[in-house]
PDB file of C-alpha atoms and ligand atoms in Angstrom:
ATOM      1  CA  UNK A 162     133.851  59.606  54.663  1.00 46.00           C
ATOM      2  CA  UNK A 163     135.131  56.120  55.642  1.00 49.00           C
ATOM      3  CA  UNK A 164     132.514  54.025  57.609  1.00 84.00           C
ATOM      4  CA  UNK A 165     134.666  54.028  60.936  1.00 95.00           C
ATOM      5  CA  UNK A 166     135.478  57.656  62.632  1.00 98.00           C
ATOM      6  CA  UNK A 167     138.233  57.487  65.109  1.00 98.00           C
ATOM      7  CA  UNK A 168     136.899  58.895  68.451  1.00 98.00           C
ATOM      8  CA  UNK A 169     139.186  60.294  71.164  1.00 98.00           C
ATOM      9  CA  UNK A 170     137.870  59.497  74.607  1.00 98.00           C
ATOM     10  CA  UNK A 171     140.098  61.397  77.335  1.00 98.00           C
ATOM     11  CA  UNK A 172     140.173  59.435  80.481  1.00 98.00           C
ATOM     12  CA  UNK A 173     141.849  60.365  84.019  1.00 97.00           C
ATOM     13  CA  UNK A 174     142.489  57.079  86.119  1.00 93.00           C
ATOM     14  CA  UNK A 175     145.154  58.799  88.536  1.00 89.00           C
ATOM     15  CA  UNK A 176     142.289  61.066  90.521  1.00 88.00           C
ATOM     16  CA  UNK A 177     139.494  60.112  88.918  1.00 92.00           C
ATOM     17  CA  UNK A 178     135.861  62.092  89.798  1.00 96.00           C
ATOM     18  CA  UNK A 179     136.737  64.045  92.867  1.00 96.00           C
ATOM     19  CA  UNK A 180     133.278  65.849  92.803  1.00 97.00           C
ATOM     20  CA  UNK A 181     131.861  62.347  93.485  1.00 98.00           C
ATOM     21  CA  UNK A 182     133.908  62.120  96.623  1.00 97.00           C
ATOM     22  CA  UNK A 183     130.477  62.948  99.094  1.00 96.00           C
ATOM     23  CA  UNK A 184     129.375  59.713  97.187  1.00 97.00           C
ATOM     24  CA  UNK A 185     131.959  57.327  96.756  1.00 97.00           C
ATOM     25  CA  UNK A 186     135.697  57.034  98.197  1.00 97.00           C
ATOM     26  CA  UNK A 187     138.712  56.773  95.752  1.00 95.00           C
ATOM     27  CA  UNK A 188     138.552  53.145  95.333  1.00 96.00           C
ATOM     28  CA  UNK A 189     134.847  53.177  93.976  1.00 97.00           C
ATOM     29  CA  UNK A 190     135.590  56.198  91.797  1.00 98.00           C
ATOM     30  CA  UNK A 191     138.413  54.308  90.446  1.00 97.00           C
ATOM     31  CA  UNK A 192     136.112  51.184  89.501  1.00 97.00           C
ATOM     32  CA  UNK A 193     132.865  53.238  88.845  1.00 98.00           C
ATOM     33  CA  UNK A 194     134.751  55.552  86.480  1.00 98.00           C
ATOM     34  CA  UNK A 195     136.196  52.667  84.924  1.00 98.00           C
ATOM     35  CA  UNK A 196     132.548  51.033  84.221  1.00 98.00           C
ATOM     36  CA  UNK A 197     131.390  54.555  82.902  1.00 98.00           C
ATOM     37  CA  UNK A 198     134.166  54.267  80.038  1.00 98.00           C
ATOM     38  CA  UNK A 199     133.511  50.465  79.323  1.00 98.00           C
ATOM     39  CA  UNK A 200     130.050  51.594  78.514  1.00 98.00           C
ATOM     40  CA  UNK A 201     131.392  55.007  76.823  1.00 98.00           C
ATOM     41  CA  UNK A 202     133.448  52.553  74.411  1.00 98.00           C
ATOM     42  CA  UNK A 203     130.682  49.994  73.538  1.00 98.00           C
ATOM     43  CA  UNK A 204     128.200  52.340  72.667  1.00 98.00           C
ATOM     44  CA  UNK A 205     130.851  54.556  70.304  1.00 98.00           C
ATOM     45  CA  UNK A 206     131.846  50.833  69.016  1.00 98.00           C
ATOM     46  CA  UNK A 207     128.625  50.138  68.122  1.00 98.00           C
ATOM     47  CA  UNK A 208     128.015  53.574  66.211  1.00 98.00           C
ATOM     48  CA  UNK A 209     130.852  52.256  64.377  1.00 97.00           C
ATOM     49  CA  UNK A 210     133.041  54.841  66.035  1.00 98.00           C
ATOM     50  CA  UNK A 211     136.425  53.774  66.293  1.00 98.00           C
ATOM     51  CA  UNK A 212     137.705  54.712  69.996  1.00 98.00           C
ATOM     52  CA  UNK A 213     141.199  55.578  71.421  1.00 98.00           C
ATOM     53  CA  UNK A 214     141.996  56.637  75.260  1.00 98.00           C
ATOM     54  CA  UNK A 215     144.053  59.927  75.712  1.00 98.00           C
ATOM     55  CA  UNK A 216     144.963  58.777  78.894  1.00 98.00           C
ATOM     56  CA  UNK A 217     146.954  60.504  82.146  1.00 97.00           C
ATOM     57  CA  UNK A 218     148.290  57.045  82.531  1.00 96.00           C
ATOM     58  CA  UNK A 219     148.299  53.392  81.045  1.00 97.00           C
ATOM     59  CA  UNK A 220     145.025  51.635  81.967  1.00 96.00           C
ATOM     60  CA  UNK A 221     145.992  48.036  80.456  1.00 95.00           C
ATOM     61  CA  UNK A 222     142.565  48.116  78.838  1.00 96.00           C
ATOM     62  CA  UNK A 223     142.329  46.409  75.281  1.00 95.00           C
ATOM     63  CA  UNK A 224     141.709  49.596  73.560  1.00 98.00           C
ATOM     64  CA  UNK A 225     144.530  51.723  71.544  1.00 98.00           C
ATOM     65  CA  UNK A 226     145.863  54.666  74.034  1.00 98.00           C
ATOM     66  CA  UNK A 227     147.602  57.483  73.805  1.00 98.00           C
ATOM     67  CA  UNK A 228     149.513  58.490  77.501  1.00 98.00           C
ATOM     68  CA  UNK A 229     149.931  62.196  77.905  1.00 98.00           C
ATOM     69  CA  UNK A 230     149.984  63.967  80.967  1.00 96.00           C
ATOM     70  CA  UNK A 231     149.144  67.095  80.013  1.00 97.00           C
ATOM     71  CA  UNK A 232     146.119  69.228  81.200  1.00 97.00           C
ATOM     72  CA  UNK A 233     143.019  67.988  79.196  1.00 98.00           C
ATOM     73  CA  UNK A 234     142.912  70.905  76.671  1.00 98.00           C
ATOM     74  CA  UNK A 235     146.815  70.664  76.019  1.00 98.00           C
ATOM     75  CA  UNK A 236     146.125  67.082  75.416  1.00 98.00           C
ATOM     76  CA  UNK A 237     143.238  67.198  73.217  1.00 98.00           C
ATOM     77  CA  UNK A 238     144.967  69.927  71.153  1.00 98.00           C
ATOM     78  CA  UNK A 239     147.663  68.126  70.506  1.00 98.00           C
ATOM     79  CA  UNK A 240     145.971  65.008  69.560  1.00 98.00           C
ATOM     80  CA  UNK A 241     143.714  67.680  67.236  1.00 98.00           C
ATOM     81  CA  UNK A 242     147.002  69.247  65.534  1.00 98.00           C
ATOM     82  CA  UNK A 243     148.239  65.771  65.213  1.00 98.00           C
ATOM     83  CA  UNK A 244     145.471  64.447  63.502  1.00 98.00           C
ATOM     84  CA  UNK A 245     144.228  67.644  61.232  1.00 98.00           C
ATOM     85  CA  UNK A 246     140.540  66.816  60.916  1.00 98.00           C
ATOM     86  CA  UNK A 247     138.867  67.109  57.682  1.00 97.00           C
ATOM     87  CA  UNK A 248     135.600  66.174  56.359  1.00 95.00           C
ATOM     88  CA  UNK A 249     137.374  62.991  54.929  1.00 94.00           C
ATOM     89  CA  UNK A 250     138.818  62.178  58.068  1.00 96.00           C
ATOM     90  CA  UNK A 251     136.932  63.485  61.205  1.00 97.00           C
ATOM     91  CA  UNK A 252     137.910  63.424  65.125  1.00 98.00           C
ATOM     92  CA  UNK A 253     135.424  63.278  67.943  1.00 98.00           C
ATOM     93  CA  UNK A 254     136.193  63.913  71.230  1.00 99.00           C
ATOM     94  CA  UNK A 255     134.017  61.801  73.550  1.00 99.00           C
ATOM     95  CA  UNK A 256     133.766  62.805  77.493  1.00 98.00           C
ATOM     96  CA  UNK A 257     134.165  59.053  79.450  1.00 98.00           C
ATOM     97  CA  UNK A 258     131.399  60.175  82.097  1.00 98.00           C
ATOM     98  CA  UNK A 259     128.140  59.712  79.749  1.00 98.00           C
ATOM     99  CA  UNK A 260     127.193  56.921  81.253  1.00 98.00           C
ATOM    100  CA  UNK A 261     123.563  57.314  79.703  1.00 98.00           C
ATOM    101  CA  UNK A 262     124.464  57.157  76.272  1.00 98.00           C
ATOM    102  CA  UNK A 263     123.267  54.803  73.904  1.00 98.00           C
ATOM    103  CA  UNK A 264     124.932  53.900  70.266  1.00 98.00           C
ATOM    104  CA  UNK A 265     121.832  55.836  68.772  1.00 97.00           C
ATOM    105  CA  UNK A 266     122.952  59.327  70.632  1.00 98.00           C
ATOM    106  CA  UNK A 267     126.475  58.708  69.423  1.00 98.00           C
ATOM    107  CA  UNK A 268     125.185  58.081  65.803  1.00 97.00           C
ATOM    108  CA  UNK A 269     123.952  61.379  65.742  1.00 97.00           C
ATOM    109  CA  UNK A 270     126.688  63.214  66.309  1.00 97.00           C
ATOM    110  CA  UNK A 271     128.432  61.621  62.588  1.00 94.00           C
ATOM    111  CA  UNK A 272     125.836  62.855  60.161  1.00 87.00           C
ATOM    112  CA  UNK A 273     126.481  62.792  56.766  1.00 82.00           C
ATOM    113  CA  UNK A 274     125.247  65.836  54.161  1.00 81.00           C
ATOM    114  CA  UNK A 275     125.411  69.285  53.499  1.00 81.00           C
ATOM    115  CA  UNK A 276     124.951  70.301  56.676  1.00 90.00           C
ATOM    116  CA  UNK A 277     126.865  68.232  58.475  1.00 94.00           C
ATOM    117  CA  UNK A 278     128.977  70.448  60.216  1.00 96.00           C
ATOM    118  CA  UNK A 279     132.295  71.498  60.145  1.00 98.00           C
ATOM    119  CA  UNK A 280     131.978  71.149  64.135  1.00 98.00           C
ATOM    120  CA  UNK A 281     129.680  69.067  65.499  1.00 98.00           C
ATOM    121  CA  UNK A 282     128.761  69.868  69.576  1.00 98.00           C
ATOM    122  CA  UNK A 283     126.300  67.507  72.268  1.00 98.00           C
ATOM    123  CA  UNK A 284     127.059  70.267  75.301  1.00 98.00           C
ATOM    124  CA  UNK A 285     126.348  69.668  78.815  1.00 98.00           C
ATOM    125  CA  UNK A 286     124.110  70.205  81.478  1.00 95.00           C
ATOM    126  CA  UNK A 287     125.556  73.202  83.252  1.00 93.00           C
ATOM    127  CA  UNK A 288     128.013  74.325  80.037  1.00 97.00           C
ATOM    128  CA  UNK A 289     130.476  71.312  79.390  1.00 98.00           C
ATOM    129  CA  UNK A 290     130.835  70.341  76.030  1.00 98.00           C
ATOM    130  CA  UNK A 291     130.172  66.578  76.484  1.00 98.00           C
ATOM    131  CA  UNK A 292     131.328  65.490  72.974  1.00 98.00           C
ATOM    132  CA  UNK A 293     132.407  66.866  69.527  1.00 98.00           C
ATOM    133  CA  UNK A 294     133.013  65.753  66.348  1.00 98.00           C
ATOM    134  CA  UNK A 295     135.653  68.388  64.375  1.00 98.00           C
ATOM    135  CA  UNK A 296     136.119  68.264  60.495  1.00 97.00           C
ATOM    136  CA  UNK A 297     137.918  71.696  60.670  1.00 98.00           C
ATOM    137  CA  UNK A 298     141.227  71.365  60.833  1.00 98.00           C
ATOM    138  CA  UNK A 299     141.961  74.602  62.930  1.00 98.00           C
ATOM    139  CA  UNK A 300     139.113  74.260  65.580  1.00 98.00           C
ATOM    140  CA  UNK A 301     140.865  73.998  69.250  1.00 98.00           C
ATOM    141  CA  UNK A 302     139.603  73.232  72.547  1.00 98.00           C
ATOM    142  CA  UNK A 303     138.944  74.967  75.364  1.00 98.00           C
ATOM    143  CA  UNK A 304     137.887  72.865  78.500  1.00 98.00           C
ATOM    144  CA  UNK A 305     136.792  73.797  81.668  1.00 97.00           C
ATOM    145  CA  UNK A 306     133.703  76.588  82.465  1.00 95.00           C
ATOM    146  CA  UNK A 307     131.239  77.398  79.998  1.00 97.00           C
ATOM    147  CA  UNK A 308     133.524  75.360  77.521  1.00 98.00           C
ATOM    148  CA  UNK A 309     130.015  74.755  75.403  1.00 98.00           C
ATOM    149  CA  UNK A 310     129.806  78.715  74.798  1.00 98.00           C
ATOM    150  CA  UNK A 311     133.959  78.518  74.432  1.00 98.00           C
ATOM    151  CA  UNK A 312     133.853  76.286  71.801  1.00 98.00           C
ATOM    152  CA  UNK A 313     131.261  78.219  70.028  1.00 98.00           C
ATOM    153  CA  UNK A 314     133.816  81.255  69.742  1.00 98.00           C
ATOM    154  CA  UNK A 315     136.351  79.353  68.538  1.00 98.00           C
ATOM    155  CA  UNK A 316     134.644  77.675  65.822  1.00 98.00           C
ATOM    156  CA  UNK A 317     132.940  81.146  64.585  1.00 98.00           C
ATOM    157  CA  UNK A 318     136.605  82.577  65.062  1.00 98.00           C
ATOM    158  CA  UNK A 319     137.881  80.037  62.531  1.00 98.00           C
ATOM    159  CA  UNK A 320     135.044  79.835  59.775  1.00 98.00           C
ATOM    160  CA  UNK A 321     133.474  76.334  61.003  1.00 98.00           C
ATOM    161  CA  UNK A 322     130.427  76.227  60.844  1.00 97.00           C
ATOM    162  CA  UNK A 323     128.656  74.444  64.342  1.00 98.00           C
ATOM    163  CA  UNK A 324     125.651  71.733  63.618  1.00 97.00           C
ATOM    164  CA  UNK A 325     124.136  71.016  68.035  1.00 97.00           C
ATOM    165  CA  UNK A 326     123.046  67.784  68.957  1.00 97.00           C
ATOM    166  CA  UNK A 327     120.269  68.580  71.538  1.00 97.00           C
ATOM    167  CA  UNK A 328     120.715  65.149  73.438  1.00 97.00           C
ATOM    168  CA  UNK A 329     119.423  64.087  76.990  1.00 97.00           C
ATOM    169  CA  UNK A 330     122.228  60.633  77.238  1.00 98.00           C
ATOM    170  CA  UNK A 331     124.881  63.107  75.788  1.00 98.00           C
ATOM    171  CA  UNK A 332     123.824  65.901  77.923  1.00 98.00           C
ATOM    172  CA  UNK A 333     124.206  63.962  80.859  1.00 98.00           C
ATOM    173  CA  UNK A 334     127.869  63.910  82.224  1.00 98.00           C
ATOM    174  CA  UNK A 335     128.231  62.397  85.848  1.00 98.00           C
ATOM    175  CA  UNK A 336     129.899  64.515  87.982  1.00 97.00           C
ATOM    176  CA  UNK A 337     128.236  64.881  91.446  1.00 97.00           C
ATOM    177  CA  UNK A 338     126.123  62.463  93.802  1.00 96.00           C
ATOM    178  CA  UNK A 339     122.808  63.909  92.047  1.00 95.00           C
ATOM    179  CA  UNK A 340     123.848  62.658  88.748  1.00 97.00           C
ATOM    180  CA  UNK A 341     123.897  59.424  89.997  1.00 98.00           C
ATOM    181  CA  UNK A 342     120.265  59.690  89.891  1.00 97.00           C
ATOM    182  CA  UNK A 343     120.023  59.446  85.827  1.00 97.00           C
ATOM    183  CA  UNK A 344     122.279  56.140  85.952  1.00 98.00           C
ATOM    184  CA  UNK A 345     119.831  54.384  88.154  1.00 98.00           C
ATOM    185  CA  UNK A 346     116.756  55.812  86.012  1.00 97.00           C
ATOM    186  CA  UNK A 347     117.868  55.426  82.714  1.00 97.00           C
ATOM    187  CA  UNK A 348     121.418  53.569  82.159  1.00 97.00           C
ATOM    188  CA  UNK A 349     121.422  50.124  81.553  1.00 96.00           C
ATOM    189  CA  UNK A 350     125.384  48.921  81.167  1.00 98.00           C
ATOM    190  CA  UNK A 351     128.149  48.310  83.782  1.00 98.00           C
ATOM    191  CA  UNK A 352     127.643  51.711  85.448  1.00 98.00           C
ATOM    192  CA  UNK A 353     123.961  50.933  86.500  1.00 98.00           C
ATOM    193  CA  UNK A 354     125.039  47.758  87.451  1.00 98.00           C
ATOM    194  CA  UNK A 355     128.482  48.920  89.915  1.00 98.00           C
ATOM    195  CA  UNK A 356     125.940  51.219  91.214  1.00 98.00           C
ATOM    196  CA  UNK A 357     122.903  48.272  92.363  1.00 98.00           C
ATOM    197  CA  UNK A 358     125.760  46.143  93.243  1.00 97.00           C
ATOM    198  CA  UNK A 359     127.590  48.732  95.458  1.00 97.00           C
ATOM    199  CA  UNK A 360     124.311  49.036  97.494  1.00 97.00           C
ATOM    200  CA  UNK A 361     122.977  52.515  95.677  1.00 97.00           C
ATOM    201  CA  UNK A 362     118.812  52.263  95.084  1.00 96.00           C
ATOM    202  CA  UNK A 363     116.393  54.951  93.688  1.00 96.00           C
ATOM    203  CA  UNK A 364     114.603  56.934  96.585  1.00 94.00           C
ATOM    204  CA  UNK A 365     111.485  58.572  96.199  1.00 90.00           C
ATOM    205  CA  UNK A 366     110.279  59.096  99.993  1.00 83.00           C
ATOM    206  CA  UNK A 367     110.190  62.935 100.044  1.00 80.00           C
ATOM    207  CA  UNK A 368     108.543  63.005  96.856  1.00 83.00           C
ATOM    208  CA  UNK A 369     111.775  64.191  95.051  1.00 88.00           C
ATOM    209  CA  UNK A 370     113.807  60.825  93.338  1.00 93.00           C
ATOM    210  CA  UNK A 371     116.791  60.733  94.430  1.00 93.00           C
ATOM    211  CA  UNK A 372     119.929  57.955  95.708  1.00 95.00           C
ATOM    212  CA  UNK A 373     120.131  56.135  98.683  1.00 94.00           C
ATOM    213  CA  UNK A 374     123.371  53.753  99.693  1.00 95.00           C
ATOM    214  CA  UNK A 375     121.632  50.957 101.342  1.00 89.00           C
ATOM    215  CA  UNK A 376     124.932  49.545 102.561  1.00 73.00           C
ATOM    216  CA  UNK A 377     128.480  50.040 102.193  1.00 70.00           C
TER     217      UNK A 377
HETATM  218  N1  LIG B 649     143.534  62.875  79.440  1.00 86.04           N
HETATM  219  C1  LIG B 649     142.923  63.618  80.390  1.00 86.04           C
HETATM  220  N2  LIG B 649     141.615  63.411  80.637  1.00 86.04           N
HETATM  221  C2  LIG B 649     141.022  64.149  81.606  1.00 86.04           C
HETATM  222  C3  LIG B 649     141.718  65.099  82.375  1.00 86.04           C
HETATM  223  N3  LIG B 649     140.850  65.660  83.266  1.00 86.04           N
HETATM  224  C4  LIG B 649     139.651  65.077  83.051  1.00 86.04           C
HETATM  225  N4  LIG B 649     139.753  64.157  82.059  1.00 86.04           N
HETATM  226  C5  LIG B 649     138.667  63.367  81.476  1.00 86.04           C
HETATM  227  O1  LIG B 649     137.810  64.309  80.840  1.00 86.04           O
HETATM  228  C6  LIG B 649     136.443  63.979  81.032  1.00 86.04           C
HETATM  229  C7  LIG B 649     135.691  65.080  81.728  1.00 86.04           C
HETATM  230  O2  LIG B 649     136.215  65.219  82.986  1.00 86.04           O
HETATM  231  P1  LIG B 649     135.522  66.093  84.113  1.00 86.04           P
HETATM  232  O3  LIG B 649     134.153  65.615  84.368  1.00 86.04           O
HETATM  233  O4  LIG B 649     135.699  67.539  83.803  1.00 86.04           O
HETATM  234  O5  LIG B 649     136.468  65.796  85.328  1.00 86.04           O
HETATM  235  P2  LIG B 649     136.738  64.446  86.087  1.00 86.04           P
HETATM  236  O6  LIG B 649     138.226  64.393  86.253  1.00 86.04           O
HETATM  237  O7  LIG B 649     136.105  63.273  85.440  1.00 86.04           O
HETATM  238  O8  LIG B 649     135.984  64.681  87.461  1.00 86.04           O
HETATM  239  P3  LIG B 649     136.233  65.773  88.606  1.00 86.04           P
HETATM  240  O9  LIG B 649     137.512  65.393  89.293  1.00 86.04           O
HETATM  241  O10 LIG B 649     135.075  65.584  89.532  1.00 86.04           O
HETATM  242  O11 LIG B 649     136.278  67.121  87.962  1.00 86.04           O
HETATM  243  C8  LIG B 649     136.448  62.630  81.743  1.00 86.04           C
HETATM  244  O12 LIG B 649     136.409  61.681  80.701  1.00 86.04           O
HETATM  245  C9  LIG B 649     137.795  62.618  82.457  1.00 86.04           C
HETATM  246  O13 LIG B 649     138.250  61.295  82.676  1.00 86.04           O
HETATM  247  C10 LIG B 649     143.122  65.299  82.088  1.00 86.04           C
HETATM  248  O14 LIG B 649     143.799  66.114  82.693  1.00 86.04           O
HETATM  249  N5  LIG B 649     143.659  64.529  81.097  1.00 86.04           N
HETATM  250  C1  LIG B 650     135.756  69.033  80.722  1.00 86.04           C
HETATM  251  C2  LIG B 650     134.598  69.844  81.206  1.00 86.04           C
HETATM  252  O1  LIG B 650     133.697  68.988  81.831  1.00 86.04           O
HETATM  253  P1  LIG B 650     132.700  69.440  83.015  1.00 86.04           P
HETATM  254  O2  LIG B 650     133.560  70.109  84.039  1.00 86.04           O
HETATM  255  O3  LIG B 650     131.716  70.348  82.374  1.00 86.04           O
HETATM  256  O4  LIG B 650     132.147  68.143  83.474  1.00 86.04           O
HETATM  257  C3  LIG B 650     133.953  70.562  80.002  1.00 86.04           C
HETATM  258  O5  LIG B 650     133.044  69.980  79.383  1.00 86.04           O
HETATM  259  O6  LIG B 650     134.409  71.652  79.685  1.00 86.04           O
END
């Protein structure tokens, strides 16, 4: 395997996070989505991951990109078929919400050895598949629901075998106002800091931690 593995990180910019929208208004999901993927790409970087967007639209970053339009498991299966994994030349696909992971958590998702993995899965909480890596060249995607159990099926359906990566930072996807929560606790990149600097604090008054929005 050559010492770089080209990651796919799939990135929406035109309606970015609407779940967050109790939280934040479109403006501040724009930006705050945008600091979750700067950290996303410096920690794959540093793995020695080599990332590419799979964007909805051009985002003028200085990363490669692909634009595609397409619903996000049209997209990703098209960038899949295009680049016909192998276990000489792997594809991850890399969620731009983990906003707690580290280049160590991404490190383990590129194993070497027997048991590598034909697919390698880090689900989410709740029963997202927060990143892969895919050697088989016939595994699909299937996003959306329980895509974690989804992508299970398809791998047995195909012969590829499935090594998990049980990870907290890749677990952790940030979707809803709650989630914010982990950022403040345990991130320590540009989405921590949007978050201090757009007011957000821990609160642990009730007992419960949780985020307050000291001003707006
Ligand atoms: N290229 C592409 N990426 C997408 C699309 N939908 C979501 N994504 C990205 O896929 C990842 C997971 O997205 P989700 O958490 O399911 O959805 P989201 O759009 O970020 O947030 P919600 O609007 O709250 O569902 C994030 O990196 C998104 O930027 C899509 O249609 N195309
Ligand atoms: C893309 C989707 O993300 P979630 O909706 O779980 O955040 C999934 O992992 O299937």
């Amino acid at each position: 395997m050559s010492d770089t593995v080209d990651a796919l990180v799939p990135f929406a910019p035109d309606r970015p996070k609407t779940r967050l929208s109790d939280a934040l208004d479109t403006a501040e999901r724009r930006e705050f989505a945008g600091a979750m993927l700067s950290d996303v790409l410096a920690a794959l970087r540093a793995a020695d991951f080599s990332p590419r967007l799979l964007t909805t639209e051009a985002t003028g970053r200085d990363v490669p990109e692909t634009v595609d339009d397409r619903p996000l498991t049209e997209a990703v299966n098209a960038a899949l078929a295009d680049h016909d994994p192998s276990p000489e030349s792997p594809l991850a696909v890399v969620m731009s919400d983990l906003a707690l992971a580290t280049p160590r958590a991404f490190a383990r998702l590129r194993r070497d050895g027997d048991d590598a993995g034909d697919v390698v899965i880090a689900p989410g909480r709740g029963g997202g598949t927060n990143a892969l890596l895919v050697r088989h060249p016939e595994f699909r995607v299937d996003y959306h629901g329980a895509s974690y159990l989804d992508h299970l099926r398809v791998a047995r359906r195909v012969g590829a075998s499935v090594r998990e990566v049980d990870s907290r930072r890749l677990a952790t996807d940030i979707d809803e106002r709650d989630d914010l929560t982990e950022v403040l606790l345990a991130g320590d990149g540009a989405a921590r800091d949007w978050l201090r600097d757009a007011g957000f604090r821990l609160d642990a008054g009730d007992g419960r931690v949780s985020v307050e929005r000291t001003r707006e």
